[in-house]
Coordinates of C-alpha atoms and ligand atoms in Angstrom, one line a residue:
X1 CA 4.2 36.8 -9.3
X2 CA 6.6 35.1 -11.5
X3 CA 6.2 31.3 -11.3
X4 CA 9.0 28.7 -12.1
X5 CA 8.7 26.5 -14.8
X6 CA 8.1 23.5 -12.6
X7 CA 5.2 25.3 -10.4
X8 CA 3.7 26.3 -13.8
X9 CA 3.7 22.9 -15.1
X10 CA 2.3 21.4 -11.8
X11 CA -0.8 23.6 -11.9
X12 CA -1.4 23.6 -15.6
X13 CA -1.3 19.9 -16.1
X14 CA -1.9 18.5 -12.8
X15 CA -4.1 21.2 -11.0
X16 CA -1.9 21.2 -7.8
X17 CA -0.7 24.4 -6.2
X18 CA 2.1 23.1 -4.2
X19 CA 4.8 20.4 -4.1
X20 CA 4.6 17.7 -1.5
X21 CA 7.5 16.7 0.4
X22 CA 10.4 15.6 -1.7
X23 CA 8.9 16.1 -4.9
X24 CA 10.6 19.6 -5.7
X25 CA 14.0 18.5 -4.8
X26 CA 13.8 15.3 -7.0
X27 CA 12.4 17.3 -10.3
X28 CA 15.2 20.1 -9.8
X29 CA 17.8 17.5 -9.7
X30 CA 16.3 15.2 -12.6
X31 CA 16.0 18.8 -14.5
X32 CA 19.7 19.5 -13.7
X33 CA 20.8 16.2 -15.2
X34 CA 21.6 14.0 -12.3
X35 CA 20.3 10.6 -11.7
X36 CA 18.2 10.0 -8.9
X37 CA 17.1 7.2 -6.6
X38 CA 13.6 8.2 -4.8
X39 CA 12.1 6.2 -2.1
X40 CA 8.5 7.2 -1.5
X41 CA 5.7 5.3 0.2
X42 CA 2.9 4.5 -2.0
X43 CA 0.6 7.4 -2.4
X44 CA 3.1 10.1 -2.0
X45 CA 3.3 11.3 -5.6
X46 CA 6.2 9.7 -7.3
X47 CA 4.6 10.1 -11.0
X48 CA 4.9 13.9 -11.0
X49 CA 8.6 13.6 -10.2
X50 CA 9.1 12.5 -13.6
X51 CA 6.4 13.7 -15.2
X52 CA 7.1 17.4 -14.7
X53 CA 10.7 16.9 -15.8
X54 CA 9.4 15.1 -18.8
X55 CA 7.2 18.1 -19.8
X56 CA 10.2 20.5 -19.3
X57 CA 12.7 18.6 -21.1
X58 CA 13.3 18.7 -24.9
X59 CA 13.2 15.2 -25.6
X60 CA 11.3 12.3 -24.6
X61 CA 10.7 10.4 -21.6
X62 CA 10.6 7.0 -21.3
X63 CA 9.0 5.2 -18.2
X64 CA 9.6 1.7 -17.6
X65 CA 6.9 -0.1 -15.5
X66 CA 6.2 -3.5 -14.8
X67 CA 2.4 -3.9 -15.3
X68 CA -0.1 -3.2 -18.1
X69 CA -2.8 -1.8 -15.9
X70 CA -0.3 0.5 -14.1
X71 CA 0.6 1.9 -17.7
X72 CA -2.7 2.1 -19.3
X73 CA -4.1 3.8 -16.3
X74 CA -1.1 6.5 -16.1
X75 CA -1.4 7.3 -19.8
X76 CA -5.3 7.6 -19.6
X77 CA -4.8 9.9 -16.9
X78 CA -2.0 12.0 -18.5
X79 CA -4.0 12.3 -21.6
X80 CA -7.0 13.7 -19.7
X81 CA -4.6 16.3 -18.2
X82 CA -3.4 17.3 -21.7
X83 CA -0.1 15.4 -21.7
X84 CA 0.9 13.4 -25.2
X85 CA 1.7 10.1 -23.7
X86 CA 1.5 6.5 -24.9
X87 CA 2.4 3.0 -24.0
X88 CA 4.1 0.1 -25.6
X89 CA 2.8 -3.3 -24.2
X90 CA 1.5 -6.5 -25.0
X91 CA -2.0 -5.3 -24.7
X92 CA -1.5 -3.7 -28.0
X93 CA -2.2 -5.4 -31.4
X94 CA 1.0 -5.5 -33.9
X95 CA -0.9 -3.0 -36.2
X96 CA -1.4 -0.4 -33.3
X97 CA 2.1 -1.1 -32.1
X98 CA 3.6 -0.3 -35.3
X99 CA 1.7 2.8 -35.3
X100 CA 2.7 3.6 -31.9
X101 CA 6.4 3.4 -33.1
X102 CA 5.6 5.6 -35.9
X103 CA 4.3 8.4 -33.7
X104 CA 7.1 7.9 -31.4
X105 CA 9.5 8.5 -34.5
X106 CA 7.5 11.5 -35.6
X107 CA 7.7 13.0 -32.1
X108 CA 4.0 12.9 -31.1
X109 CA 4.5 12.0 -27.5
X110 CA 6.6 13.5 -24.6
X111 CA 6.1 10.3 -22.6
X112 CA 6.6 6.9 -23.4
X113 CA 5.5 4.1 -20.9
X114 CA 7.2 0.8 -21.9
X115 CA 7.1 -2.8 -20.6
X116 CA 10.8 -4.1 -19.4
X117 CA 10.1 -7.0 -22.0
X118 CA 9.9 -4.6 -25.0
X119 CA 13.2 -2.7 -24.3
X120 CA 15.6 -4.8 -26.1
X121 CA 13.6 -5.6 -29.2
X122 CA 14.9 -4.6 -32.4
X123 CA 11.9 -2.4 -33.7
X124 CA 12.3 -0.4 -30.2
X125 CA 15.7 0.0 -30.1
X126 CA 15.8 1.2 -33.8
X127 CA 13.3 3.9 -32.9
X128 CA 15.2 5.0 -29.7
X129 CA 18.2 5.4 -32.0
X130 CA 16.2 8.4 -33.9
X131 CA 14.9 10.2 -31.1
X132 CA 16.3 12.3 -28.2
X133 CA 15.7 10.7 -25.2
X134 CA 16.1 13.1 -22.0
X135 CA 15.3 10.8 -19.0
X136 CA 14.7 7.2 -18.3
X137 CA 12.4 6.7 -15.3
X138 CA 12.2 3.2 -13.8
X139 CA 9.0 3.0 -11.7
X140 CA 8.8 0.3 -9.1
X141 CA 12.5 -0.1 -9.3
X142 CA 12.7 -2.6 -6.5
X143 CA 11.5 -5.1 -9.1
X144 CA 15.2 -5.5 -10.0
X145 CA 15.9 -6.9 -6.6
X146 CA 15.8 -10.7 -6.0
X147 CA 15.4 -9.7 -2.4
X148 CA 11.9 -8.4 -2.9
X149 CA 8.7 -10.1 -3.4
X150 CA 8.1 -8.4 -6.8
X151 CA 11.5 -9.6 -8.5
X152 CA 10.9 -9.4 -12.2
X153 CA 13.7 -10.9 -14.3
X154 CA 12.8 -8.7 -17.1
X155 CA 14.0 -5.8 -15.0
X156 CA 17.4 -7.0 -15.4
X157 CA 17.7 -5.8 -18.9
X158 CA 17.2 -2.3 -18.0
X159 CA 21.0 -1.4 -17.5
X160 CA 21.8 -3.2 -21.0
X161 CA 19.0 -0.9 -22.6
X162 CA 20.3 2.2 -21.0
X163 CA 23.8 1.3 -22.3
X164 CA 22.6 1.3 -25.9
X165 CA 21.4 5.0 -25.4
X166 CA 23.8 7.6 -27.0
X167 CA 24.2 10.0 -25.1
X168 CA 23.4 8.3 -22.0
X169 CA 20.0 10.0 -20.6
X170 CA 19.4 10.8 -16.9
X171 CA 18.1 7.8 -15.2
X172 CA 15.6 7.9 -12.3
X173 CA 14.6 5.2 -10.1
X174 CA 11.5 5.2 -8.1
X175 CA 10.2 2.8 -5.5
X176 CA 8.1 2.4 -2.1
X177 CA 10.5 -0.1 -0.6
X178 CA 12.9 0.8 1.7
X179 CA 14.9 -1.8 2.9
X180 CA 18.7 -1.4 2.3
X181 CA 19.3 -4.6 0.5
X182 CA 16.7 -3.7 -1.9
X183 CA 18.3 -0.2 -2.1
X184 CA 21.8 -1.4 -2.8
X185 CA 20.5 -3.8 -5.5
X186 CA 19.0 -0.9 -7.0
X187 CA 21.9 1.5 -7.0
X188 CA 24.3 -1.6 -8.3
X189 CA 21.9 -3.3 -10.7
X190 CA 20.6 -0.2 -12.6
X191 CA 24.2 1.3 -12.4
X192 CA 23.2 4.7 -11.3
X193 CA 25.6 7.5 -11.9
X194 CA 26.3 9.6 -8.5
X195 CA 22.3 9.6 -7.9
X196 CA 20.7 12.1 -5.6
X197 CA 19.0 9.9 -3.2
X198 CA 16.2 10.5 -1.2
X199 CA 13.8 8.9 1.1
X200 CA 10.6 11.0 2.0
X201 CA 8.8 10.6 5.3
X202 CA 6.6 7.4 5.2
X203 CA 3.8 8.7 7.0
X204 CA 0.3 9.0 5.5
X205 CA -1.1 11.8 7.9
X206 CA -4.6 11.1 6.3
X207 CA -4.6 7.2 7.1
X208 CA -6.3 6.1 10.2
X209 CA -4.7 2.5 11.2
X210 CA -6.7 0.0 13.3
X211 CA -6.3 -3.7 14.5
X212 CA -9.4 -5.5 15.4
X213 CA -9.2 -9.0 17.0
X214 CA -13.0 -10.1 16.2
X215 CA -14.2 -13.4 17.4
X216 CA -16.3 -13.7 14.2
X217 CA -14.6 -12.1 11.4
X218 CA -17.5 -12.1 8.8
X219 CA -20.0 -10.6 11.4
X220 CA -17.5 -7.8 12.1
X221 CA -16.9 -7.2 8.5
X222 CA -20.4 -6.7 7.7
X223 CA -20.5 -4.4 10.7
X224 CA -17.8 -2.4 9.3
X225 CA -19.2 -2.0 5.9
X226 CA -22.6 -1.0 7.1
X227 CA -21.5 2.7 7.7
X228 CA -19.6 2.7 4.3
X229 CA -21.9 1.4 1.9
X230 CA -21.4 4.6 -0.3
X231 CA -17.7 4.4 -0.3
X232 CA -15.1 2.3 -2.3
X233 CA -12.7 -0.1 -0.7
X234 CA -10.7 -2.8 -1.2
X235 CA -10.6 -6.0 1.1
X236 CA -7.7 -8.4 1.1
X237 CA -7.7 -11.9 2.1
X238 CA -5.1 -14.2 2.1
X239 CA -6.3 -17.1 0.0
X240 CA -8.4 -17.7 -3.1
X241 CA -11.0 -19.6 -1.1
X242 CA -11.3 -16.9 1.2
X243 CA -11.7 -14.5 -1.5
X244 CA -14.7 -16.3 -3.0
X245 CA -16.4 -16.9 0.5
X246 CA -16.2 -13.2 1.4
X247 CA -17.0 -11.8 -1.9
X248 CA -20.2 -14.2 -1.8
X249 CA -21.0 -13.1 1.7
X250 CA -21.0 -9.5 0.6
X251 CA -23.2 -10.1 -2.3
X252 CA -25.8 -12.0 -0.4
X253 CA -25.8 -8.9 1.9
X254 CA -26.4 -6.4 -1.2
X255 CA -23.1 -5.1 -1.6
X256 CA -21.8 -4.5 -5.2
X257 CA -18.7 -6.7 -4.7
X258 CA -16.4 -7.9 -7.1
X259 CA -13.3 -10.4 -6.7
X260 CA -9.6 -10.9 -8.1
X261 CA -7.2 -13.5 -7.7
X262 CA -4.8 -15.5 -9.7
X263 CA -7.1 -18.4 -10.0
X264 CA -9.7 -16.2 -12.4
X265 CA -9.2 -16.0 -16.0
X266 CA -7.5 -12.9 -17.5
X267 CA -10.6 -11.8 -19.0
X268 CA -12.5 -12.0 -15.7
X269 CA -9.6 -10.2 -13.8
X270 CA -9.5 -7.7 -16.1
X271 CA -13.4 -7.0 -16.2
X272 CA -13.5 -7.0 -12.4
X273 CA -10.6 -4.8 -11.9
X274 CA -12.3 -2.2 -14.4
X275 CA -15.7 -2.6 -12.8
X276 CA -14.3 -1.6 -9.5
X277 CA -12.1 1.5 -11.2
X278 CA -15.1 2.6 -12.8
X279 CA -17.1 2.6 -9.6
X280 CA -19.5 -0.3 -11.0
X281 CA -18.5 -2.2 -7.8
X282 CA -17.6 -0.4 -4.7
X283 CA -16.2 -3.3 -3.2
X284 CA -13.2 -5.1 -4.3
X285 CA -12.3 -8.6 -2.3
X286 CA -9.0 -9.7 -3.6
X287 CA -5.6 -11.6 -2.7
X288 CA -2.4 -9.6 -2.8
X289 CA -2.3 -10.2 -6.6
X290 CA -4.5 -7.4 -6.9
X291 CA -3.0 -3.9 -6.6
X292 CA 0.5 -3.1 -7.8
X293 CA -0.4 -0.1 -10.1
X294 CA -4.0 0.4 -9.0
X295 CA -4.2 4.3 -9.1
X296 CA -7.7 4.6 -8.1
X297 CA -7.8 7.5 -6.0
X298 CA -11.1 7.3 -4.1
X299 CA -10.5 4.2 -2.4
X300 CA -11.5 5.1 1.1
X301 CA -10.8 1.9 3.2
X302 CA -8.7 -1.1 3.1
X303 CA -9.5 -3.9 5.2
X304 CA -7.1 -6.9 5.6
X305 CA -9.5 -9.9 6.4
X306 CA -6.4 -11.7 7.1
X307 CA -3.0 -10.5 8.3
X308 CA -0.5 -10.1 5.5
X309 CA 3.0 -11.5 5.7
X310 CA 5.0 -8.3 6.5
X311 CA 4.9 -4.7 7.3
X312 CA 6.2 -3.9 3.7
X313 CA 3.1 -5.7 2.2
X314 CA 0.8 -4.2 4.6
X315 CA 1.7 -0.7 4.3
X316 CA 1.7 -0.9 0.6
X317 CA -1.8 -2.5 0.4
X318 CA -3.1 -0.3 3.1
X319 CA -1.5 2.8 1.5
X320 CA -3.9 2.3 -1.7
X321 CA -6.3 3.8 0.4
X322 CA -6.8 7.6 0.6
X323 CA -4.5 8.4 -2.2
X324 CA -6.8 11.7 -2.8
X325 CA -5.6 12.8 0.3
X326 CA -9.1 12.5 1.8
X327 CA -9.3 10.7 5.1
X328 CA -9.2 7.0 4.9
X329 CA -9.3 4.0 7.1
X330 CA -6.9 1.0 7.2
X331 CA -8.2 -1.8 9.2
X332 CA -6.5 -4.9 10.2
X333 CA -8.8 -8.2 11.3
X334 CA -6.5 -10.5 13.1
X335 CA -6.6 -13.8 14.5
X336 CA -3.7 -15.8 15.8
X337 CA -4.6 -18.5 12.9
X338 CA -3.4 -15.9 10.2
X339 CA 0.1 -16.5 11.7
X340 CA -0.1 -20.3 11.0
X341 CA -1.4 -19.4 7.4
X342 CA 1.6 -17.2 6.7
X343 CA 3.9 -19.8 8.0
X344 CA 2.6 -22.5 5.9
X345 CA 2.7 -20.0 2.9
X346 CA 6.5 -19.2 3.8
X347 CA 7.3 -23.0 4.0
X348 CA 5.4 -23.8 0.6
X349 CA 6.6 -20.8 -1.5
X350 CA 8.1 -21.4 -5.0
X351 CA 11.8 -21.2 -4.4
X352 CA 13.3 -18.4 -6.6
X353 CA 15.0 -20.4 -9.4
X354 CA 17.8 -17.6 -9.6
X355 CA 19.1 -18.3 -6.0
X356 CA 21.0 -21.0 -4.9
X357 CA 20.1 -23.0 -1.8
X358 CA 22.0 -21.2 0.7
X359 CA 20.2 -17.7 -0.5
X360 CA 17.1 -19.4 -0.4
X361 CA 17.5 -20.3 3.2
X362 CA 18.5 -16.8 3.8
X363 CA 15.3 -15.3 2.1
X364 CA 13.2 -17.9 4.3
X365 CA 14.9 -16.7 7.3
X366 CA 14.1 -13.0 6.4
X367 CA 10.6 -13.9 5.5
X368 CA 10.3 -15.2 9.0
X369 CA 11.5 -12.1 10.7
X370 CA 9.4 -10.0 8.7
X371 CA 6.4 -12.0 9.7
X372 CA 7.4 -11.5 13.4
X373 CA 7.2 -8.0 13.1
X374 CA 4.0 -8.0 11.2
X375 CA 2.6 -10.2 14.1
X376 CA 3.7 -7.8 16.8
X377 CA 2.1 -4.9 14.8
X378 CA -1.1 -7.0 15.3
X379 CA -0.9 -7.6 19.0
X380 CA 0.8 -4.4 20.2
X381 CA -1.0 -2.0 22.5
X382 CA 1.4 1.0 21.4
X383 CA 0.9 3.4 18.4
X384 CA 0.5 1.6 15.3
X385 CA 1.6 4.3 13.0
X386 CA 4.6 4.7 15.4
X387 CA 5.2 0.9 14.9
X388 CA 5.0 1.2 11.3
X389 CA 7.3 4.3 10.8
X390 CA 10.0 2.7 13.3
X391 CA 10.2 -0.1 11.2
X392 CA 11.0 1.9 8.2
X393 CA 13.4 3.5 10.2
X394 CA 11.9 6.8 11.2
X395 CA 11.7 8.4 14.5
X396 CA 8.4 8.9 16.0
X397 CA 6.2 10.4 18.8
X398 CA 4.9 7.5 21.1
X399 CA 1.5 8.8 20.2
X400 CA -0.4 10.0 17.0
X401 CA -4.0 10.2 18.1
X402 CA -5.1 8.7 15.0
X403 CA -4.9 4.9 15.3
X404 CA -6.8 2.1 17.5
X405 CA -4.1 1.9 20.1
X406 CA -4.0 5.8 20.6
X407 CA -7.9 6.0 20.6
X408 CA -8.3 3.0 23.1
X409 CA -8.2 3.9 26.7
X410 CA -6.0 1.5 28.5
X411 CA -5.5 0.6 32.1
X412 CA -2.0 -0.6 33.5
X413 CA -2.2 -4.0 35.0
X414 CA 0.7 -5.4 37.2
X415 CA 1.3 -8.9 35.5
X416 CA 4.4 -9.7 37.5
X417 CA 3.2 -12.9 38.9
X418 CA 1.6 -13.9 35.7
X419 CA 5.0 -13.0 33.8
X420 CA 7.1 -15.2 36.5
X421 CA 5.0 -18.1 35.7
X422 CA 5.2 -17.9 32.0
X423 CA 9.3 -17.4 32.1
X424 CA 9.7 -20.5 34.5
X425 CA 7.4 -22.5 32.6
X426 CA 9.6 -21.8 29.4
X427 CA 12.9 -22.6 31.5
X428 CA 11.3 -25.7 33.0
X429 CA 10.2 -26.9 29.4
X430 CA 13.7 -26.8 28.8
X431 CA 13.4 -23.8 26.0
X432 CA 12.4 -26.1 23.5
X433 CA 8.7 -25.4 22.9
X434 CA 6.8 -22.8 21.0
X435 CA 4.1 -20.4 22.2
X436 CA 1.1 -22.9 21.9
X437 CA 2.8 -25.7 24.0
X438 CA 3.7 -23.2 26.7
X439 CA 0.0 -21.8 26.9
X440 CA -1.0 -25.6 27.0
X441 CA 1.1 -26.4 30.0
X442 CA 0.4 -23.5 31.8
X443 CA -3.4 -23.9 31.2
X444 CA -3.0 -27.8 32.1
X445 CA -4.2 -29.1 28.8
X446 CA -4.3 -32.7 28.2
X447 CA -2.9 -32.8 24.6
X448 CA -1.4 -36.1 23.5
X449 CA 1.8 -34.2 22.4
X450 CA 2.3 -32.8 25.9
X451 CA 1.4 -35.8 27.9
X452 CA 3.4 -38.0 25.9
X453 CA 6.4 -35.6 26.4
X454 CA 5.8 -36.0 30.0
X455 CA 5.1 -31.9 30.2
X456 CA 2.4 -32.5 32.5
X457 CA 4.8 -33.8 35.2
X458 CA 6.3 -30.1 35.2
X459 CA 5.6 -28.2 38.3
X460 CA 4.4 -25.0 36.1
X461 CA 1.8 -27.7 34.7
X462 CA -1.7 -26.0 35.1
X463 CA -0.5 -23.0 37.1
X464 CA -2.5 -20.7 34.9
X465 CA -5.4 -22.7 34.3
X466 CA -7.8 -20.0 35.4
X467 CA -6.3 -17.6 32.5
X468 CA -7.8 -17.9 28.9
X469 CA -5.6 -18.6 26.0
X470 CA -5.8 -15.3 24.7
X471 CA -4.8 -13.4 27.9
X472 CA -1.6 -15.7 28.2
X473 CA -0.9 -15.2 24.5
X474 CA -0.9 -11.3 24.9
X475 CA 1.3 -11.3 28.5
X476 CA 4.0 -13.6 26.1
X477 CA 3.7 -11.0 23.2
X478 CA 4.1 -8.1 25.6
X479 CA 7.4 -10.0 27.1
X480 CA 8.5 -10.4 23.7
X481 CA 8.0 -7.0 22.9
X482 CA 9.8 -5.8 25.7
X483 CA 12.8 -7.9 25.2
X484 CA 12.4 -10.6 28.0
X485 CA 11.9 -13.4 25.9
X486 CA 12.4 -14.2 22.4
X487 CA 10.8 -16.5 19.8
X488 CA 13.4 -18.0 17.3
X489 CA 12.9 -17.7 13.6
X490 CA 12.3 -20.7 11.4
X491 CA 9.8 -23.1 10.9
X492 CA 9.0 -24.2 14.3
X493 CA 9.6 -21.1 16.6
X494 CA 10.8 -21.8 20.1
X495 CA 10.4 -19.6 23.2
X496 CA 13.6 -18.8 24.7
X497 CA 14.3 -16.6 27.4
X498 CA 16.6 -13.2 27.4
X499 CA 19.0 -12.2 30.2
X500 CA 16.4 -9.4 31.3
X501 CA 13.9 -12.0 32.5
X502 CA 15.9 -12.9 35.4
X503 CA 15.0 -9.5 37.0
X504 CA 11.4 -10.6 36.5
X505 CA 12.0 -13.8 38.1
X506 CA 13.7 -12.4 41.1
X507 CA 11.0 -9.9 41.6
X508 CA 13.4 -7.0 40.8
X509 CA 11.5 -5.5 38.0
X510 CA 7.6 -5.0 38.1
X511 CA 6.1 -6.0 34.9
X512 CA 2.9 -4.3 33.7
X513 CA 0.7 -4.7 30.7
X514 CA -1.8 -2.4 29.0
X515 CA -5.2 -3.8 28.8
X516 CA -8.0 -1.9 27.0
X517 CA -10.4 -0.5 29.3
X518 CA -13.5 -1.2 26.8
X519 CA -13.9 -2.8 23.7
X520 CA -13.9 -0.1 21.1
X521 CA -16.7 -1.9 19.3
X522 CA -19.0 -0.5 16.6
X523 CA -17.8 2.9 16.3
X524 CA -19.5 3.4 12.9
X525 CA -18.3 6.3 11.1
X526 CA -20.9 8.6 9.9
X527 CA -21.0 9.0 6.3
X528 CA -18.4 11.6 5.6
X529 CA -20.6 13.6 3.2
X530 CA -23.3 14.5 5.8
X531 CA -20.7 15.5 8.5
X532 CA -18.5 17.6 6.7
X533 CA -19.6 21.2 6.9
X534 CA -18.9 24.0 4.4
X535 CA -20.7 22.9 1.6
X536 CA -23.8 21.8 0.2
X537 CA -24.3 17.9 -0.2
X538 CA -26.9 18.4 -2.8
X539 CA -24.7 20.3 -5.0
X540 CA -21.8 17.6 -4.4
X541 CA -24.3 15.1 -5.5
X542 CA -25.1 17.0 -8.6
X543 CA -21.3 17.2 -9.5
X544 CA -20.8 13.9 -8.8
X545 CA -23.6 12.9 -11.2
X546 CA -22.1 15.0 -13.9
X547 CA -18.7 13.6 -13.5
X548 CA -20.3 10.0 -13.7
X549 CA -21.7 11.0 -17.3
X550 CA -18.6 12.6 -18.6
X551 CA -16.5 9.7 -17.3
X552 CA -18.9 7.2 -19.1
X553 CA -18.7 9.4 -22.5
X554 CA -14.8 9.5 -22.1
X555 CA -14.7 6.0 -21.2
X556 CA -12.4 6.7 -18.3
X557 CA -12.9 6.1 -14.5
X558 CA -14.7 8.9 -13.0
X559 CA -11.7 9.9 -10.8
X560 CA -9.6 10.6 -14.0
X561 CA -11.9 13.5 -14.5
X562 CA -11.8 14.9 -10.8
X563 CA -11.1 13.5 -7.6
X564 CA -13.5 13.6 -4.8
X565 CA -11.4 16.1 -3.0
X566 CA -11.5 18.2 -6.1
X567 CA -15.4 18.0 -6.2
X568 CA -15.4 19.0 -2.6
X569 CA -13.1 21.9 -3.0
X570 CA -15.5 22.8 -6.0
X571 CA -18.6 22.8 -3.6
X572 CA -16.7 25.1 -1.2
X573 CA -15.3 27.8 -3.7
X574 CA -18.4 27.8 -5.9
X575 CA -16.5 29.2 -9.1
X576 CA -18.3 30.9 -11.8
X577 CA -15.5 32.0 -13.7
X578 CA -12.5 30.5 -15.8
X579 CA -10.2 32.2 -13.3
X580 CA -11.9 31.1 -10.1
X581 CA -12.3 27.4 -11.6
X582 CA -8.6 27.5 -12.0
X583 CA -8.2 28.0 -8.4
X584 CA -9.8 24.6 -7.1
X585 CA -7.4 22.2 -6.1
X586 CA -6.9 19.5 -8.8
X587 CA -8.2 21.5 -11.8
X588 CA -5.5 22.2 -14.3
X589 CA -5.8 24.2 -17.6
X590 CA -6.7 21.2 -19.6
X591 CA -9.4 19.9 -17.3
X592 CA -10.9 23.7 -17.3
X593 CA -10.8 23.6 -21.0
X594 CA -12.5 20.3 -21.2
X595 CA -15.0 20.5 -18.5
X596 CA -15.0 23.9 -16.8
X597 CA -18.1 25.2 -18.5
X598 CA -20.2 22.3 -17.8
X599 CA -19.2 22.0 -14.0
X600 CA -19.8 25.7 -13.8
X601 CA -23.3 25.6 -15.2
X602 CA -24.4 23.1 -12.6
X603 CA -23.0 25.3 -10.0
X604 CA -24.7 28.4 -11.1
X605 CA -28.0 26.7 -11.2
X606 CA -27.4 26.1 -7.5
X607 CA -26.2 29.2 -6.3
X608 CA -28.6 29.9 -3.4
X609 CA -31.0 33.1 -4.2
X610 CA -29.7 35.2 -1.3
X611 CA -26.3 34.9 -2.3
Ligands
LIG701 P1 2.5 7.0 -6.0 O1 2.9 6.6 -7.2 O2 3.7 7.5 -5.3 O3 1.7 6.0 -5.0 P2 1.0 8.8 -7.4 O4 2.0 9.3 -8.1 O5 -0.1 7.8 -8.0 O6 1.7 8.2 -6.1 O7 0.1 10.1 -6.7 C1 -1.0 9.8 -5.5 C2 -1.9 10.8 -5.6 O8 -1.3 12.1 -5.1 C3 -2.5 11.2 -7.1 O9 -3.9 11.1 -7.0 C4 -1.9 12.4 -7.3 O10 -2.6 13.1 -8.2 C5 -1.6 13.2 -6.0 N1 -0.7 14.1 -6.0 C6 0.7 14.0 -6.3 N2 1.5 15.1 -6.2 C7 0.5 16.1 -5.4 C8 0.8 17.5 -5.2 N3 1.8 18.1 -5.4 N4 -0.5 17.9 -4.6 C9 -1.5 17.3 -4.4 N5 -1.8 16.0 -4.9 C10 -1.0 15.5 -5.4
LIG702 ZN1 -1.4 6.0 17.2

């Protein structure tokens, strides 16, 4: 069957036999000469959307990317796949930089990754005049927006750079951030010309989401990791101190753990990141400084030791699991204290100097609002996947069957009386207090702030003294989620009642809550390799060892050679000819050439006698 060029390139260079959602359209539009703005979640496969047009075009494609590690990884991967690519950033010595420029001039590369700071330099502009540039791809395009958390002033130079190019190339922008403010900024600042716009589905079906509320986080963490010794994972903590603590804990328990945060030297950060990427360390304990641009595809779990500041960050960080399409888990260990830490961080964050006071206040307001949604995610009993997708504006079924909410069996309990008590307490206290104080009043606490304000004289004082703080907290969360009460935004949020609550007070509406039937406790996952049938685990281990050797020789991470998913498919298909080998998912022509015979040798030696 005659194949079109883009399918041919996809198989030949990247080893994939079908496009994922959105990829084909994006590639078609870019190849037809139209600008594009593509919003796709982390791990959805943005890179091939500009790499394939780059391979098909006559000229060169410039990719602007914010992070050195990202560029270096991408270029290593491309070269392994047989694509002629290079990067220009501050990790090159000036000699290497000049040589790279010469090579660009002589047409040696199809794809060039450039740091935004380099764009407007004289030497680079001079080279750009001499070559034919077909496409400028802007990766992580949300970095142009001051509304986002990754704002990079150097991204503002991109439109000036594009203006200097004659003729104007196609401009394609890519991001995983979907909020409309950011999207508008990208369109406006990058001056995209009538772009094709696409937002692909945000769902990542291979990810399992769960929220746990352990009394003892470190104990829970060790339990979680016990079943995952062999797999690679990331643990995010909210502070440097926590990173140190958790990393020590894991090391003391025999894990090959490493750490990453902004307080470490540049050299150590680079070393630790490399140890993780090259599988010398299986667990990375890090703050959110770690990750943008980490394209390690075999991360099989991401655990958040603390709640992140918003759903955008959470989904991006959690989304670093399972990029290879394998089943992976995203677990969040929540405690109410996480909310306080995050508020503290919002209140003490460095103000963005590009914004005036009013804009800064607006950003803070937005930060509080985002934090609120994040908190609801942690306390809801509804489908977690559904919650995230709804947040990003996607319609969802109320049951995904693949998150901790969907898998917990709940019983419905009538909590009308409790709800009435809580609502009256909020009213009696004048709708002037936050959640903690309301809980304290209801439970009859004797704390100073409460008694000195005379709140112990309210008729609702102590009327829930038999309930635990947590159970009152979860009813409040549920009232909030269902629009009966609201917690104001800002530094000191205050609980206020909404009109609907009068129906509960008057007994017109029954208020029901879902409570978990049994704690889902320690469901350790069996090690994947043992449980997945269909192929020999022994062969898999041999191929994995071979991959490790080859990766060492080539000084590249193992997943750059073949992903775990590719090794599994190899074990299932047991190819012994070039043609069969090419059919393995993730094998392109270059990889066949480089590695085919070595892997097929091992496979041949392991064909069972009777086959
Ligand atoms: P993003 O930049 O959107 O986070 P990447 O471009 O890094 O994602 O791709 C994520 C993973 O998906 C990579 O391991 C890539 O090889 C894989 N991938 C991309 N497109 C396809 C496809 N059409 N079929 C199978 N795997 C794909
Ligand atoms: Zn679900």
